[in-house]
C-alpha atoms as one frame of an Amber mdcrd trajectory, in Angstrom:
protein
  12.055  33.355 -16.069  10.918  30.142 -17.461  13.100  27.157 -17.714  14.921
  26.669 -20.963  15.152  23.189 -21.972  18.430  21.297 -22.234  17.639  20.120
 -25.612  17.647  23.525 -27.454  19.374  22.251 -30.490  16.257  19.989 -31.182
  13.682  22.450 -30.077  12.656  23.715 -33.566  12.378  20.295 -35.111  10.439
  19.032 -32.084   7.930  21.944 -32.324   7.498  21.296 -36.055   6.417  17.780
 -35.618   4.669  17.466 -32.374   1.933  19.261 -30.636   2.095  19.793 -26.742
   1.336  16.697 -24.765  -1.730  18.364 -23.325  -3.494  18.617 -26.453  -2.948
  15.114 -27.792  -6.097  13.096 -26.886  -5.187   9.842 -25.025  -7.225   7.571
 -27.236  -7.913   4.017 -26.431  -5.299   1.863 -28.029  -6.019  -2.022 -27.811
  -2.331  -2.898 -27.869  -0.857  -0.719 -25.252  -1.622   0.465 -21.837  -2.888
   4.178 -21.500  -3.942   6.056 -18.356  -7.447   5.317 -19.211  -6.896   1.571
 -19.612  -4.925   1.548 -16.329  -7.831   3.321 -14.632 -10.296   0.386 -15.747
  -7.965  -2.540 -14.467  -9.431  -4.897 -11.985  -7.561  -6.774  -9.258  -8.047
  -9.560  -6.685  -7.426  -7.940  -3.278  -8.074 -10.978  -0.879  -8.767 -14.712
  -1.022  -9.922 -17.004   1.748  -9.829 -20.904   1.185 -12.469 -23.026   2.766
 -11.810 -25.267   5.622 -12.150 -28.307   3.478 -10.162 -26.719   0.740 -12.550
 -27.398  -2.084 -13.625 -23.624  -2.563 -12.089 -20.241  -2.200 -13.910 -16.994
  -1.639 -12.224 -13.969  -3.129 -12.697 -10.289  -3.512 -12.375  -8.488  -6.765
 -11.689  -4.730  -6.945 -13.704  -3.019  -9.575 -12.844   0.579 -10.399 -15.590
   3.141 -11.117 -15.903   4.462 -14.538 -14.595   8.080 -14.148 -16.867  10.666
 -15.797 -19.777   8.101 -16.278 -20.408   6.658 -12.779 -20.886   8.610  -9.551
 -17.284   9.313  -8.492 -15.889   7.259  -5.551 -13.639   4.556  -4.400 -13.640
   1.147  -6.231 -16.328  -1.451  -5.508 -15.206  -4.593  -3.854 -17.127  -7.718
  -4.975 -17.440 -11.138  -3.537 -17.005 -14.157  -5.747 -16.599 -17.781  -4.905
 -14.711 -20.517  -7.047 -15.153 -24.227  -6.979 -11.502 -25.266  -7.010 -12.218
 -28.640  -8.361 -13.643 -27.500 -11.845 -12.284 -23.785 -11.651 -15.880 -22.275
 -11.982 -16.183 -18.853 -10.357 -19.610 -17.370  -9.394 -20.472 -13.974  -8.476
 -22.044 -13.679  -4.808 -22.156  -9.981  -3.883 -21.545  -7.816  -6.799 -22.103
  -4.460  -8.436 -22.164  -1.390  -5.945 -20.691  -3.547  -3.246 -18.003  -2.840
  -0.744 -17.193  -6.256   0.843 -14.438  -6.694   3.224 -12.702  -8.930   5.876
 -13.970 -12.156   4.128 -13.501 -15.474   6.072 -15.279 -18.828   6.310 -17.250
 -19.738   9.318 -15.452 -22.450  11.388 -17.455 -25.409   9.955 -17.500 -24.022
   6.350 -21.215 -23.582   6.180 -20.972 -19.983   5.407 -18.941 -17.155   4.241
 -18.789 -14.088   6.473 -17.829 -10.625   5.556 -18.178  -6.945   6.569 -20.214
  -4.622   4.545 -22.716  -1.635   4.587 -25.693  -2.915   2.611 -29.316  -1.691
   1.816 -30.353   0.440   4.976 -27.569  -0.149   6.887 -26.281   3.060   8.698
 -22.993   1.184   9.717 -20.887  -1.464   8.603 -22.348  -4.965   9.656 -21.435
  -8.624   9.753 -23.036 -10.640   7.016 -23.137 -14.397   6.159 -23.911 -16.087
   2.961 -24.217 -19.716   2.130 -21.366 -21.101  -0.027 -24.071 -22.656  -2.349
 -25.464 -19.256  -3.069 -28.474 -17.360  -1.898 -29.021 -14.124  -0.098 -26.528
 -12.661   2.359 -28.188 -12.434   5.832 -27.139  -9.803   8.338 -25.705 -11.519
  11.204 -24.775  -8.572  13.575 -25.270  -4.870  13.256 -24.523  -2.283  15.948
 -24.597   1.524  16.494 -21.183   1.972  15.000 -18.895   0.283  12.285 -17.652
  -3.088  12.989 -13.977  -3.187  11.770 -12.882  -6.745  12.724 -14.526 -10.024
  13.728 -13.687 -13.644  14.893 -15.838 -16.616  15.539 -15.779 -18.897  18.649
 -14.647 -22.448  17.821 -18.268 -23.793  17.653 -19.409 -20.691  15.563 -22.352
 -19.646  17.767 -20.731 -16.651  19.159 -18.592 -13.904  17.549 -16.148 -11.331
  18.785 -16.291  -7.980  17.066 -14.208  -4.763  17.104 -16.203  -1.600  17.130
 -16.310   1.832  19.041 -19.145   2.816  21.322 -22.168   4.383  19.468 -21.965
   7.927  19.325 -23.843   9.798  22.146 -27.382  10.990  21.110 -26.976  14.055
  23.079 -23.886  15.070  21.379 -25.369  14.409  17.954 -28.256  16.773  18.701
 -25.793  19.485  19.683 -23.891  18.871  16.280 -27.182  19.359  14.686 -27.380
  22.774  16.068 -23.942  23.777  14.639 -21.582  22.664  17.646 -19.385  20.931
  15.394 -15.978  21.539  17.001 -13.108  19.067  16.957 -10.743  18.595  19.896
  -7.593  17.636  18.193  -6.196  14.241  19.432  -8.621  14.133  22.202 -12.075
  13.766  20.667 -12.026  10.199  19.553 -13.641   6.972  20.651 -11.464   3.897
  21.143 -12.380   0.637  19.311 -13.494  -2.010  21.876 -14.072  -5.772  21.852
 -17.813  -6.824  21.967 -19.162 -10.391  22.295 -22.362 -11.407  20.667 -24.401
 -14.515  20.284 -25.440 -15.103  16.762 -29.211 -15.641  16.280 -30.260 -14.293
  19.704 -31.827 -10.974  19.167 -32.673 -10.543  22.814 -29.092 -10.683  23.837
 -27.363  -7.388  22.971 -23.643  -7.362  22.199 -21.492  -7.054  25.401 -18.491
  -4.810  25.503 -15.268  -5.949  27.430 -13.872  -3.577  30.006 -10.417  -3.357
  28.276  -8.298  -0.180  28.514  -6.826   1.053  25.187  -7.942   0.643  21.454
  -8.271  -2.798  19.759  -7.243  -3.364  16.084  -7.161  -7.099  15.613  -9.124
 -10.052  17.245  -8.710 -13.941  16.965 -10.669 -16.209  18.970  -8.704 -19.348
  20.169  -9.404 -22.367  17.963  -9.850 -24.739  21.016 -10.947 -22.865  24.100
 -12.436 -19.538  25.715  -9.835 -17.203  25.002  -9.430 -14.274  22.724  -6.280
 -12.830  21.278  -6.397  -9.128  20.605  -3.934  -6.420  19.490  -4.145  -3.282
  21.510  -2.480   0.202  21.454  -3.013   2.748  24.315  -5.026   5.127  22.106
  -6.587   5.149  18.588  -3.752   7.638  17.456  -1.930   6.378  14.372   1.541
   6.765  16.026   0.231   4.499  18.761  -1.134   2.082  16.286   2.173   1.931
  14.465   4.617   1.851  17.472   2.785   0.657  20.517   0.467  -2.149  19.319
   0.934  -5.081  21.659  -0.465  -8.670  21.996  -2.827  -9.546  24.870  -4.996
 -12.701  25.509  -8.354 -12.024  27.303 -11.197 -13.713  28.855 -14.411 -13.294
  26.552 -16.556 -13.555  29.752 -14.920 -10.950  31.916 -12.450  -8.989  29.802
  -9.697  -9.944  32.155  -6.236 -10.073  30.608  -4.839 -13.714  30.952  -1.662
 -13.112  29.174   0.632 -10.444  27.887   2.950 -11.011  24.983   5.653  -8.230
  24.896   6.374  -7.977  21.189   9.042  -5.503  20.292   8.411  -2.668  17.872
   5.984  -2.601  15.141   3.398  -5.489  14.798   1.994  -7.260  11.636  -0.218
 -10.497  11.495  -0.802 -12.413  14.540  -2.024 -16.274  14.554  -2.899 -18.834
  17.046  -1.323 -22.491  16.873  -4.127 -25.094  16.077  -3.793 -26.404  19.637
  -3.928 -23.120  21.117  -0.560 -23.347  22.852   1.417 -20.921  20.955   1.120
 -17.565  19.163   2.967 -16.670  15.972   3.448 -13.113  14.840   5.300 -10.904
  12.468   7.002  -8.201  14.472   9.842  -5.656  14.292  13.123  -6.819  15.689
  13.082  -3.870  18.074  11.562  -0.390  18.497  13.983   0.954  15.868  13.070
  -1.746  13.041  11.285   0.232  10.292   8.903  -2.614   9.538   7.356  -5.592
  11.001   9.201  -8.381   9.216  10.507 -10.903  11.813   8.904 -14.198  12.595
   8.307 -14.554  16.196   6.623 -17.356  18.305   5.600 -17.140  21.900   3.720
 -19.315  24.438   0.063 -18.370  24.795   0.848 -18.022  28.420   2.599 -14.972
  27.727   6.236 -13.463  27.809   8.668 -12.141  25.357   8.410 -13.766  21.963
  11.529 -15.450  20.309  12.647 -14.648  16.911  12.488 -17.866  14.901  15.122
 -17.032  12.103  17.473 -14.427  13.530  19.621 -12.859  10.868  17.258 -13.863
   8.191  18.176 -11.544   5.114  14.606 -10.973   3.929  11.173  -9.985   5.511
   8.225 -11.795   6.149   4.756 -10.511   5.474   2.120 -13.294   6.104   1.818
 -16.345   8.181  -0.440 -19.370   8.752  -0.106 -22.507  11.058   0.015 -25.804
   8.956   0.169 -27.907  12.172   0.785 -27.371  15.868   4.588 -27.240  15.313
   4.822 -25.823  11.743   4.190 -22.273  10.400   3.971 -21.559   6.672   5.534
 -18.056   5.919   5.244 -15.756   2.949   7.853 -13.038   2.561  10.253 -11.195
   0.449  13.994 -11.456  -0.460  14.940  -8.457  -2.620  12.554  -8.057  -5.470
  11.191 -11.588  -5.078   8.580 -13.176  -2.915   9.397 -16.420  -1.075   7.127
 -19.182   0.558   8.212 -21.977   2.894   7.695 -23.666   6.228   9.360 -23.259
   9.577   9.474 -25.754  12.441   8.733 -24.001  15.764  11.515 -24.436  18.287
  14.421 -24.222  15.813  16.523 -21.147  15.554  18.994 -22.382  12.986  19.182
 -20.285   9.803  18.407 -23.490   7.886  14.958 -23.967   9.824  13.215 -22.489
   6.940  12.284 -25.115   4.293  11.713 -23.268   1.015   8.703 -24.172  -1.057
   8.990 -21.406  -3.605  12.453 -20.061  -3.916  13.153 -16.388  -4.940  12.381
 -15.781  -8.457  10.076 -18.944  -8.934   6.517 -18.146  -9.847   4.478 -14.923
  -9.115   5.080 -12.260  -6.709   2.811 -13.319  -3.841   1.313 -10.805  -1.273
  -1.046 -12.793   0.981  -2.346 -16.404   1.514  -4.790 -18.565   3.655  -4.654
 -22.323   4.216  -7.388 -25.098   4.409  -7.925 -26.510   7.909  -5.559 -29.448
   7.198  -2.798 -27.103   6.112  -2.421 -28.931   2.957  -4.027 -26.506   0.377
  -3.854 -22.705   0.181  -5.194 -19.700  -1.788  -2.725 -16.895  -2.648  -2.999
 -13.475  -4.088  -0.180 -12.382  -6.477   0.918 -10.669  -9.786   3.471 -10.920
 -12.435   4.958  -8.332 -14.850   1.951  -8.792 -17.187  -1.092  -8.760 -14.943
  -2.201  -7.187 -11.820  -3.121  -9.168  -8.584  -4.939 -12.508  -9.263  -5.862
 -15.544  -7.123  -3.680 -18.529  -7.185  -4.064 -21.870  -5.422  -1.472 -24.499
  -4.549  -1.735 -27.981  -2.854   0.823 -30.041  -1.012   2.841 -31.634  -3.929
   2.296 -29.012  -6.399   5.134 -27.577  -8.330   4.038 -24.180  -7.561   0.991
 -21.918  -7.398  -1.523 -22.060 -10.217  -3.409 -19.044 -11.350  -7.134 -19.412
 -11.198  -8.564 -16.097 -12.034  -8.312 -13.733 -15.140  -9.906 -10.516 -14.000
  -8.451  -8.496 -17.089  -9.001 -10.787 -20.188  -8.326  -7.991 -22.397  -4.677
  -7.761 -21.346  -4.229 -10.689 -23.725  -4.173  -8.140 -26.302  -1.646  -5.822
 -24.801   1.993  -5.752 -25.969   4.180  -5.422 -22.954   7.462  -3.924 -22.709
  10.103  -5.960 -21.238  10.588  -5.927 -17.474  13.899  -6.988 -15.756  15.791
  -6.835 -12.457  18.883  -4.534 -12.636  21.588  -4.632 -10.050  24.120  -1.979
  -9.389  26.602  -0.607  -7.101  26.111   2.468  -4.891  29.384   4.813  -4.725
  30.282   3.276  -1.366  30.109  -0.267  -2.687  26.785  -1.427  -1.430  25.038
  -3.724  -3.788  21.661  -2.384  -4.754  18.820  -3.505  -7.200  15.649  -2.314
  -8.712  13.026  -3.074 -11.523  13.524  -1.685 -14.977  10.692  -1.443 -17.317
  12.097  -0.752 -20.935  10.564   1.377 -23.804   8.085  -1.026 -25.722   9.681
  -0.188 -29.086  13.196   0.123 -27.806  15.736   0.610 -30.602  19.103  -1.141
 -29.919  22.008   1.290 -29.220  19.630   4.266 -29.014  19.345   5.997 -25.677
  15.890   6.785 -24.337  14.098   9.000 -21.679  14.000   7.634 -18.506  11.667
   8.049 -15.340  13.098   7.304 -11.931  10.095   6.172  -9.775  10.927   6.254
  -6.212   8.888   4.214  -3.616   7.603   5.614  -0.229   8.138   4.570   3.233
  11.201   4.279   3.092  10.237   0.962   4.618   8.853  -0.525   1.580  10.285
  -2.199  -1.540   9.747  -2.740  -5.297   9.092  -6.494  -6.495   9.334  -8.093
  -9.963   5.456  -8.201 -10.371   2.865  -5.797 -11.723   4.505  -2.324 -11.931
   1.901   0.082 -13.432  -0.798   2.031 -11.523  -2.249   5.480 -11.432   0.784
   6.769  -9.932   3.576   4.493 -11.255   4.310   5.006 -14.938   5.637   1.509
 -15.829   3.850   0.216 -19.023   2.083   3.604 -19.749   5.606   5.275 -19.934
   6.845   2.224 -21.925   4.071   2.784 -24.536   5.348   6.360 -25.070   8.976
   5.382 -25.481  10.167   6.019 -21.826  11.782   3.758 -19.594  11.161   3.513
 -15.929  13.388   2.338 -13.114  12.040   1.511  -9.525  15.042   1.370  -7.214
  15.252  -0.087  -3.795  17.514   2.210  -2.282  19.024   1.588   1.163  16.362
   1.835   3.899  14.128  -0.361   1.886  12.673  -3.611   3.146  13.080  -6.988
   1.780  16.679  -7.384   2.766  16.610  -7.755   6.513  16.857  -5.498   9.450
  20.347  -4.090   8.914  19.736  -2.925   5.338  16.506  -1.284   6.308  18.144
   0.843   9.094  20.977   1.997   6.802  19.189   5.256   6.019  18.247   6.083
   9.730  19.501   9.487  11.080  20.655  10.520   7.518  17.629  11.846   5.745
  18.214  12.594   1.977  21.905  11.454   2.539  23.252   8.237   1.131  19.815
   6.946   0.597  19.098   9.625  -2.123  22.541   9.312  -3.474  21.568   5.878
  -4.312  19.081   7.338  -6.612  21.578   9.239  -8.485  23.856   6.210  -8.622
  21.041   4.306 -10.123  20.494   6.876 -12.996  24.407   6.885 -13.615  24.301
   3.223 -13.945  21.510   3.169 -16.424  23.526   5.794 -18.408  26.685   3.951
 -18.267  25.042   0.826 -19.788  24.002   2.823 -22.722  20.172   2.937 -21.886
  19.217   6.360 -20.479  19.821   9.777 -22.110  21.432  11.930 -19.317  19.608
  14.988 -20.539  15.977  13.338 -20.529  15.798  11.966 -17.010  12.563  12.600
 -14.851  11.784  11.677 -11.227   8.414  10.809  -9.464   7.251   9.326  -6.304
   4.704   9.587  -3.459   5.146  10.284   0.190   8.777   9.553   0.989   9.124
   9.116  -2.758   7.758  12.556  -3.126  10.347  13.699  -0.716  13.033  12.036
  -2.979  11.386  13.808  -5.924  11.563  17.175  -4.182  15.195  16.530  -3.246
  16.332  15.491  -6.839  14.520  18.511  -8.276  16.259  20.997  -5.960  19.522
  19.573  -4.558  20.383  17.607  -7.570  18.406  19.564 -10.152  21.066  19.723
 -12.740  20.444  15.844 -13.064  16.698  16.009 -13.809  14.703  17.512 -16.690
  11.289  16.841 -15.085   9.652  16.060 -11.622   6.304  14.840 -10.537   5.904
  15.178  -6.872   3.098  13.519  -4.991   2.174  13.950  -1.219   5.783  14.558
  -0.606   8.007  16.282   2.032   9.569  19.575   1.400  10.415  20.911   4.978
  11.525  18.423   7.576  11.191  20.696  10.531   7.474  21.651   9.790   6.747
  18.222   8.793   7.327  16.863  12.293   4.919  19.449  13.687   2.090  18.723
  11.134   2.195  14.867  10.689   0.101  12.142  12.601   3.290   9.926  12.976
   5.821  11.996  14.765   7.014   9.177  16.864   7.155   6.816  13.941   9.441
   9.485  12.269  11.763   9.609  15.201  12.052   6.028  16.188  12.442   4.490
  12.692  13.630   7.338  10.476  15.261  10.447  11.826  16.429   9.128  15.307
  16.508  12.852  16.243  14.046  15.401  17.381  14.259  18.657  15.402  15.460
  20.523  18.425  18.335  18.201  18.827  19.902  19.425  15.328  17.677  22.210
  13.715  20.385  22.793  11.010  20.492  19.086   9.934  16.717  19.189   9.430
  16.896  22.557   7.637  19.671  21.454   5.242  17.890  18.192   4.479  14.710
  19.970   3.501  14.236  20.576  -0.294  12.979  24.293   0.422  16.563  24.972
   1.587  17.759  24.007  -2.032  14.828  25.757  -3.891  16.998  28.677  -5.168
  18.866  26.186  -7.446  15.870  24.483  -8.769  15.950  24.422 -12.635  13.720
  21.311 -13.108  10.006  21.810 -13.941   8.139  20.352 -11.146   4.521  19.196
 -10.907   3.522  19.058  -7.379   0.119  17.017  -6.492  -1.344  16.445  -2.952
  -4.581  15.326  -1.244  -6.179  18.268   0.529  -7.181  16.197   3.387  -3.794
  14.205   3.995  -3.031  13.727   7.725   0.351  12.053   7.095   2.179  14.756
   5.006   0.289  17.967   5.593  -0.695  19.602   2.203   1.123  22.558   3.410
   4.334  20.686   2.550   3.418  21.028  -1.085   2.317  24.494  -0.756   5.669
  25.487   0.872   7.783  24.143  -1.833   5.379  25.628  -4.525   5.568  29.184
  -3.102   9.389  28.903  -2.724   9.879  27.857  -6.320   7.470  30.666  -7.561
   9.310  33.099  -5.645  12.601  32.055  -7.217  10.957  31.866 -10.549  13.797
  29.670 -12.173  11.611  26.744 -13.416   8.034  25.907 -14.221   6.083  24.749
 -11.380   2.252  23.665 -11.023   0.510  22.649  -7.777  -2.563  20.451  -7.935
  -4.784  19.839  -4.918  -7.450  16.993  -4.616 -10.216  17.823  -2.299 -11.386
  14.907  -0.261  -8.226  12.838  -0.758  -5.737  11.978   1.780  -2.429  10.379
   1.664  -2.830   8.944  -1.876  -5.785   9.292  -4.125  -8.622   6.761  -3.763
 -11.443   7.994  -5.897 -11.627   7.209  -9.653 -11.745  10.664 -10.951  -8.753
  11.831  -8.908  -6.649   8.642  -9.906  -7.339   9.253 -13.641  -6.553  12.972
 -13.428  -3.371  12.161 -11.627  -2.232   9.748 -14.284  -3.166  11.841 -17.113
  -1.155  14.885 -15.511   1.871  12.882 -14.574   2.234  11.480 -18.194   1.399
  14.928 -19.741   4.226  16.554 -17.677   6.859  13.813 -18.297   6.097  13.924
 -22.143   6.349  17.535 -22.225   9.829  17.662 -20.729  11.299  14.358 -21.584
  10.077  13.951 -25.112   8.336  17.375 -26.109   9.137  21.032 -26.565   9.861
  21.636 -22.878   9.586  25.411 -22.070   6.397  26.665 -20.389   3.956  24.139
 -18.636   1.377  22.495 -20.721  -2.097  23.915 -20.304  -3.591  23.041 -16.895
  -6.913  21.837 -18.456  -6.992  18.187 -18.981  -8.865  16.627 -21.953 -10.557
  13.544 -20.361 -11.719  12.581 -23.683 -13.332   9.241 -23.697 -14.022   9.249
 -19.920 -17.653   9.969 -20.733 -18.042   7.052 -23.082 -19.112   3.708 -22.041
 -16.456   1.295 -20.847 -17.347  -1.225 -23.561 -15.458   0.517 -26.138 -12.269
   0.352 -23.971  -9.354  -2.027 -24.668  -9.588  -3.002 -21.081 -13.191  -2.984
 -20.157 -14.587  -2.308 -16.697 -15.399  -5.958 -16.568 -11.684  -6.529 -16.207
  -8.999  -6.259 -13.640
């Protein structure tokens, strides 16, 4: 029996004035954001300032034009800006996939990783900052994943696996393509190469384990690496540790015993200290604590214990000062910390919460007085900003989407509310574009994944985030930072541990109730969406709390907590920072906190989408929930699988298809006639037209 919409009194009228959402063509409108316009947006995804602070190299992400170009992931182009006159120049553009951009130590070149021309594997390239052709500096028989120059710039340390055995390749060509699960892998190793010397082959260091990051000391013959016991994702997440090694012999000179998860690591300019972003302990859900240790090894000390935010990026300004970028709630913060001080006021703010854009990364010039940042605001995606000592704040330097100037943006604001147990919570609200005062509107609750993540008051629209797309259709979107989110210190991020789908998801219902209580949301027209852990929340809200939700769009989500543990690539991460129990310690809890357990009471129309090659949340999780809901037959359900996609869509066609389906489903059940699902065929409309006719052309983001 199909779901009968709660809005039966309005059904006849709606049917008389509106066709199904699927049939309405998503035309290009210049003044609002549609799924196709969002699919064309560009972004700056990395920026590196030159040692002298006069230039900045940056990477611009350029989505492919779905339906016109060959499908695939976005291109990553290299651009360089003269910071004196603001002129930006294209260096490596078009069908480019540039990554890991950094300047050579003397500033005479810009180095990056890419696979170009006839390259079989990702190689190291260097291009002069005044322009010219990029020259391949190092290629090996496997992909390079990271690199770091020696202080004089003549040698380079790279991270790569051993080349594949030729004998094995021949057997594979004969059909022997079996895979030995979690054993058949090659660890990433450290290799030392001398640039410009073709006779000297790269030399592998005899180090046990798999290497992730690498940083040559700025002053001597030592290399800092981060190392995990195996290449398994669980080990990378939970057991990545810092080691300092001799580049000549591979001997471990120092061991730094960082606790828990590990983020960015950086040498001090004099080589005496190492700063890092680390978890506070093995149960800390995220690497967000600032720690410093002697480069001779030992246990690092937390610099700001009790800090009620999280750090995400660091850079040394001088031998005793670390510049830090982080988050406090929905805002980013930027400041400096004196090494050796553990007082809570040791952090000197430069940008207070709420001042300026939401920043995500930064680099500093050699003198530490100028920086290049990447950040966003409510009205534009990620762009490059710069700031020098004495400036009032970051200055935006790029405009990757000039056509956004034509777009009318709905109001975006921070909303604070109390959970039922009194905890103060907050989130980001995007109001309907043409909101009418005193009139309630449909609402989409968009739940972030992790849960060790959080929403910030910057750009909030993407292929899986309704934001301004929903606002243009008269639908509000709320992004809650429920308990267990990051950005508010360790204690807050641990509040959800051991209680899956408990108080953490009650916080979501309390958010909806708050938006109803202030007169914004229509209680009968509330939808929910999210990916990964947000997909788990969507499945939970659509089953356990089904009476509260008129529509759900679940992406790469969890439906069975028991089978999830046995099919994921992060079972230990789940245990240490989420569940705090193994399934056999409490089978009943795991079962009752699984959406499939509550499938029999689902009345919420649910669209389920999943990457067919997802290693994190097995696609069987979506198939399980789909089958249970089909067997109960009480609500519309549709399952869409994306071949070749993993834990989130990366290719242009899959992203556009997702956006169109998400909005189609929400409009059908929050604004339209409800009833049976819309047709499964999608009208891709203008996807085959040249992007020049778009309101937000492919030359933008």
